[in-house]
XYZ file of C-alpha atoms in Angstrom:
375
model
C 95.375 103.757 71.557
C 98.227 102.154 73.452
C 96.835 98.673 72.918
C 96.695 99.362 69.182
C 100.313 100.391 69.163
C 101.305 97.240 71.032
C 99.419 95.092 68.566
C 101.382 96.711 65.737
C 104.820 96.324 67.234
C 104.291 92.995 68.992
C 106.380 91.778 71.913
C 109.340 90.305 70.089
C 111.635 93.102 71.133
C 111.154 94.915 74.405
C 113.783 97.428 73.397
C 111.830 98.200 70.234
C 108.667 98.531 72.324
C 110.430 101.032 74.569
C 111.651 103.111 71.642
C 108.355 103.206 69.749
C 106.259 103.860 72.840
C 108.530 106.636 74.028
C 108.504 108.469 70.683
C 104.758 108.202 70.245
C 103.435 108.853 73.710
C 106.024 109.997 76.190
C 105.514 113.774 76.202
C 105.463 115.747 79.387
C 103.269 113.451 81.491
C 103.618 109.996 79.908
C 106.808 108.874 81.588
C 104.945 107.039 84.278
C 102.574 105.501 81.731
C 105.573 104.144 79.834
C 107.327 102.931 82.914
C 104.334 101.048 84.301
C 103.417 99.458 80.977
C 106.969 98.389 80.317
C 107.106 96.978 83.824
C 104.012 94.859 83.109
C 105.549 93.599 79.911
C 108.653 92.557 81.773
C 106.585 90.841 84.464
C 104.535 88.963 81.893
C 107.513 87.822 79.896
C 111.134 87.442 80.958
C 112.425 89.816 83.584
C 116.013 89.918 82.346
C 115.596 90.449 78.618
C 116.483 94.113 79.056
C 119.569 94.521 81.244
C 119.377 97.120 83.979
C 122.201 99.455 83.052
C 121.005 102.220 85.382
C 123.222 103.039 88.372
C 120.053 103.800 90.308
C 118.815 101.225 92.829
C 116.132 98.913 91.515
C 112.815 99.064 93.356
C 109.594 97.092 92.977
C 106.269 98.798 93.807
C 103.654 96.105 94.273
C 100.569 98.177 93.456
C 99.268 101.365 91.879
C 99.978 104.102 94.415
C 99.318 107.862 94.642
C 101.333 109.875 92.147
C 103.379 111.856 94.653
C 104.789 108.725 96.258
C 105.556 107.151 92.899
C 107.202 110.309 91.560
C 109.426 110.535 94.633
C 110.668 106.993 94.060
C 111.035 107.455 90.301
C 113.260 110.493 90.823
C 115.854 108.402 92.639
C 115.297 104.799 91.575
C 114.742 102.463 88.658
C 111.108 101.642 89.459
C 109.389 98.446 88.409
C 105.668 98.803 89.130
C 102.621 96.550 89.168
C 100.146 99.153 87.969
C 96.919 97.556 89.201
C 94.622 98.005 92.189
C 94.795 94.271 92.880
C 98.036 92.554 93.920
C 100.148 90.667 91.413
C 99.753 86.894 91.351
C 102.252 85.298 93.689
C 104.255 83.834 90.812
C 104.635 87.270 89.198
C 105.443 88.841 92.535
C 108.275 86.389 93.115
C 109.604 87.075 89.618
C 109.411 90.839 90.075
C 111.476 90.973 93.264
C 114.519 89.175 91.861
C 117.578 91.364 92.138
C 115.799 94.390 93.618
C 117.351 96.599 96.289
C 114.073 97.994 97.641
C 110.485 96.754 97.986
C 107.467 99.034 98.349
C 104.639 96.786 99.564
C 101.139 96.889 101.042
C 99.554 95.198 104.031
C 97.919 92.574 101.791
C 101.333 91.348 100.563
C 102.965 88.392 102.263
C 106.629 89.214 102.798
C 108.043 85.927 103.991
C 111.184 83.825 103.680
C 110.133 82.531 100.249
C 109.838 86.022 98.829
C 113.046 87.202 100.504
C 114.887 84.208 99.046
C 113.650 85.117 95.578
C 114.761 88.724 96.042
C 118.218 87.541 97.009
C 120.991 89.297 98.937
C 120.569 92.544 96.997
C 117.369 93.425 98.898
C 118.183 95.992 101.582
C 114.890 97.712 102.393
C 111.211 96.765 102.697
C 108.804 99.678 103.072
C 105.116 99.032 103.699
C 102.401 101.591 103.053
C 100.600 100.680 106.266
C 100.692 101.023 110.019
C 100.350 97.302 110.606
C 103.229 95.040 109.657
C 102.033 91.573 110.641
C 102.217 90.693 106.913
C 106.010 91.010 107.101
C 108.257 88.387 108.678
C 110.172 90.931 110.737
C 112.466 88.362 112.294
C 113.448 86.994 108.898
C 114.143 90.502 107.588
C 116.304 91.391 110.567
C 118.200 88.132 110.178
C 119.107 89.273 106.653
C 119.859 92.873 107.723
C 116.882 94.161 105.755
C 115.465 97.411 107.128
C 111.687 97.796 107.424
C 109.739 101.043 107.169
C 106.063 101.671 107.944
C 103.623 104.590 108.101
C 102.278 105.233 111.612
C 100.529 108.419 112.683
C 99.388 109.568 109.246
C 96.166 107.590 109.126
C 95.146 108.253 112.741
C 92.498 110.890 112.001
C 91.013 109.104 109.005
C 90.762 105.788 110.847
C 89.283 107.437 113.939
C 86.643 109.137 111.778
C 85.741 105.831 110.144
C 85.575 104.089 113.529
C 83.093 106.650 114.821
C 81.162 106.352 111.548
C 80.879 102.594 112.061
C 79.754 103.077 115.648
C 77.058 105.583 114.715
C 75.868 103.607 111.693
C 75.656 100.388 113.694
C 74.053 101.865 116.787
C 71.415 103.720 114.757
C 70.717 100.675 112.539
C 71.575 102.428 109.296
C 72.046 99.177 107.356
C 68.496 98.084 108.197
C 67.118 101.527 107.435
C 68.683 101.668 103.978
C 67.394 98.186 103.175
C 63.896 99.151 104.333
C 63.860 102.129 101.969
C 65.204 100.138 99.035
C 62.898 97.147 99.605
C 59.717 99.167 100.048
C 59.349 98.289 103.741
C 59.119 101.951 104.736
C 55.489 102.478 105.631
C 53.830 104.844 108.071
C 55.820 106.341 110.929
C 55.990 103.860 113.810
C 57.082 104.874 117.323
C 59.144 101.716 117.956
C 60.436 100.972 114.452
C 64.226 100.853 113.926
C 65.001 102.376 117.297
C 68.711 102.192 117.983
C 70.998 102.895 120.871
C 72.177 106.463 121.336
C 75.546 107.632 122.626
C 74.296 110.141 125.188
C 74.966 108.809 128.685
C 76.709 105.681 127.383
C 79.860 104.015 128.676
C 82.418 103.458 125.934
C 85.215 100.922 126.343
C 88.334 101.292 124.179
C 90.706 98.353 123.976
C 94.054 99.998 123.230
C 94.364 103.717 123.975
C 97.107 104.331 121.419
C 97.093 106.994 118.726
C 93.893 105.792 117.084
C 92.165 104.856 120.329
C 92.839 108.310 121.749
C 91.654 109.996 118.551
C 88.418 107.976 118.686
C 87.877 108.990 122.312
C 88.328 112.686 121.465
C 85.757 112.451 118.699
C 83.220 110.738 120.955
C 83.396 113.245 123.821
C 81.060 115.814 122.161
C 78.293 113.180 122.070
C 77.844 113.572 125.843
C 78.904 110.058 126.704
C 78.998 109.312 130.423
C 82.365 107.583 130.699
C 85.312 106.219 128.747
C 87.015 103.059 129.973
C 90.221 101.741 128.482
C 92.518 98.774 128.867
C 95.847 97.678 127.469
C 99.261 96.398 128.419
C 99.841 99.376 130.704
C 98.224 102.571 131.925
C 98.601 105.738 129.850
C 97.997 108.563 132.329
C 98.716 111.499 130.020
C 96.507 110.197 127.195
C 93.758 109.221 129.636
C 93.815 112.676 131.183
C 93.086 114.281 127.793
C 89.738 112.501 127.517
C 88.971 111.644 131.130
C 89.373 107.914 130.502
C 89.615 105.374 133.331
C 92.025 102.429 133.180
C 90.555 99.038 133.988
C 90.925 95.363 133.197
C 89.778 93.828 129.926
C 87.109 91.816 131.716
C 85.749 94.819 133.628
C 85.654 96.891 130.432
C 83.601 94.199 128.699
C 81.013 93.904 131.469
C 80.506 97.679 131.924
C 80.645 99.085 128.391
C 77.707 99.884 126.136
C 80.121 100.171 123.209
C 83.333 98.137 122.951
C 85.842 99.457 120.419
C 88.895 97.452 119.405
C 91.867 99.702 118.620
C 94.687 97.322 119.518
C 97.457 95.896 117.367
C 97.419 92.274 116.235
C 99.957 90.337 118.301
C 100.138 86.749 119.554
C 98.508 88.034 122.761
C 95.597 89.769 121.014
C 94.924 87.064 118.398
C 91.259 86.051 118.855
C 91.084 88.239 121.961
C 87.418 88.736 121.135
C 86.028 85.221 121.314
C 83.020 83.424 122.777
C 84.234 84.068 126.323
C 84.645 87.791 125.683
C 81.279 88.181 123.966
C 79.570 86.314 126.799
C 80.926 88.886 129.283
C 79.527 91.832 127.309
C 76.076 93.320 127.871
C 73.317 91.944 125.669
C 72.747 95.527 124.562
C 76.442 96.110 123.779
C 77.765 97.024 120.346
C 81.193 95.840 119.195
C 83.330 97.854 116.767
C 86.593 96.692 115.173
C 88.759 98.927 112.980
C 92.120 97.454 113.965
C 92.850 93.978 112.594
C 90.556 91.114 111.667
C 92.726 88.582 113.468
C 91.819 89.873 116.918
C 88.289 88.494 116.455
C 87.119 84.913 116.268
C 84.509 85.536 113.572
C 82.657 82.268 114.159
C 82.174 83.244 117.787
C 81.118 86.758 116.766
C 78.513 85.348 114.396
C 77.041 83.153 117.135
C 77.005 86.054 119.595
C 75.163 88.282 117.110
C 72.743 85.628 115.915
C 71.836 84.447 119.413
C 71.476 87.951 120.822
C 74.383 87.740 123.255
C 75.356 91.182 121.954
C 73.229 93.694 120.068
C 75.314 94.532 116.989
C 78.782 94.787 115.453
C 80.546 97.061 112.982
C 83.686 95.811 111.242
C 86.118 97.550 108.927
C 88.546 94.624 109.077
C 87.975 90.900 108.678
C 89.736 87.582 108.189
C 90.251 86.974 105.345
C 90.138 90.151 103.304
C 88.145 90.433 101.201
C 85.476 88.672 103.208
C 83.820 85.974 101.040
C 80.366 86.969 99.861
C 78.925 83.796 101.408
C 80.173 84.736 104.892
C 77.343 84.287 107.414
C 78.224 87.672 108.927
C 76.944 89.380 105.775
C 73.526 87.787 106.208
C 72.965 89.442 109.583
C 71.054 92.721 109.789
C 72.884 93.598 113.007
C 76.359 93.334 111.475
C 77.792 96.070 109.258
C 80.965 95.156 107.346
C 83.075 97.670 105.415
C 85.952 96.829 103.011
C 88.888 98.059 105.153
C 88.543 101.736 104.264
C 89.717 103.233 107.555
C 92.483 105.262 105.918
C 90.600 105.885 102.669
C 90.781 109.622 102.289
C 92.735 111.054 99.372
C 95.036 113.151 101.538
C 95.739 110.276 103.925
C 96.598 107.748 101.224
C 98.819 110.283 99.465
C 100.667 111.077 102.699
C 101.100 107.355 103.408
C 102.597 106.783 99.959
C 105.016 109.690 100.384
C 106.157 108.517 103.828
C 106.600 104.945 102.595
C 108.665 106.273 99.673
C 110.801 108.399 101.990
C 111.382 105.410 104.255
C 112.523 103.377 101.266
C 114.836 106.052 99.903
C 116.376 106.749 103.311
C 117.119 103.076 103.813
C 118.686 102.744 100.367
C 120.833 105.817 101.014
C 122.031 104.541 104.375
C 120.175 107.267 106.277
C 117.797 106.892 109.243
C 114.252 106.165 108.146
C 111.522 108.596 109.241
C 109.585 105.575 110.590
C 111.407 102.286 111.014
C 110.449 99.004 112.647
C 113.211 97.997 115.027
């Protein structure tokens, strides 16, 4: 219906498009529909054909986000939105940020000096709907006095649940089982067929006992595991006490653990932390799980470790790059389960993330302390 209307009125006058669209379709719940379509039209043509006469700050939202977060921004700002699940092409992204005061971005967006230059001196706040912020040049933002907001804490439970799901699915060889059913390989019951590794009596090593690492440990305790080891930059006595975890070195954790779970942030120190040397130190029966960041793993080394039997299996919710190319050798392995970065993918979690990111953005624009700010 909308496309038919656009065909009738053409694109010669964006102001005319606004007027006709508003009269025909605005109603009670069409304001967002209008705003996002009009935003696309502006992105596809010339950004400045319609002057921004609104006294409200101008904000660019780089993706389709949950309604509550969008509505919160729209109530206070002039919102320009890229209303797609996929990111805008870089050229359109650079066009969209010109003259904005606030940027609502995602972890797949590259917020670097080039983009900040295009935005110009008007940009005051960058708010990312993510816990990680390695996609943002923090130093460059601080140099320009641009505040940065992020969304820690909210996705802890959802990500911990997904991490345990990956561990269980990988250890019990679910990928192979599903394929066997679908391919007709399921024959008579066989005592040794598709036997996996159980959690009861196992030693679990968690690299990074932060919010998510601790939440994972709590969820694993009811499985009657024997011991939880953890490592990191420093001991965390209070968190460790909650789950009975024992602090140790990275190397000792690798050699003793039946399951190694990466829950650490991506930093220069953790980049490719899991490499050929690390995999060689792990038990041949060990299972590796990563739900943190793809960059902490050298994927070539992981592939060799899995293919050669240096470790038993791996479950990944994060990769480098994302999405992982369909010709990646990791996808050809039966003992490697890869998910499309869905750690926080529950409806309530994503909605809460969008609302917090919006609140961070609005607080920064209003000169108030952000609920969650990167210093």
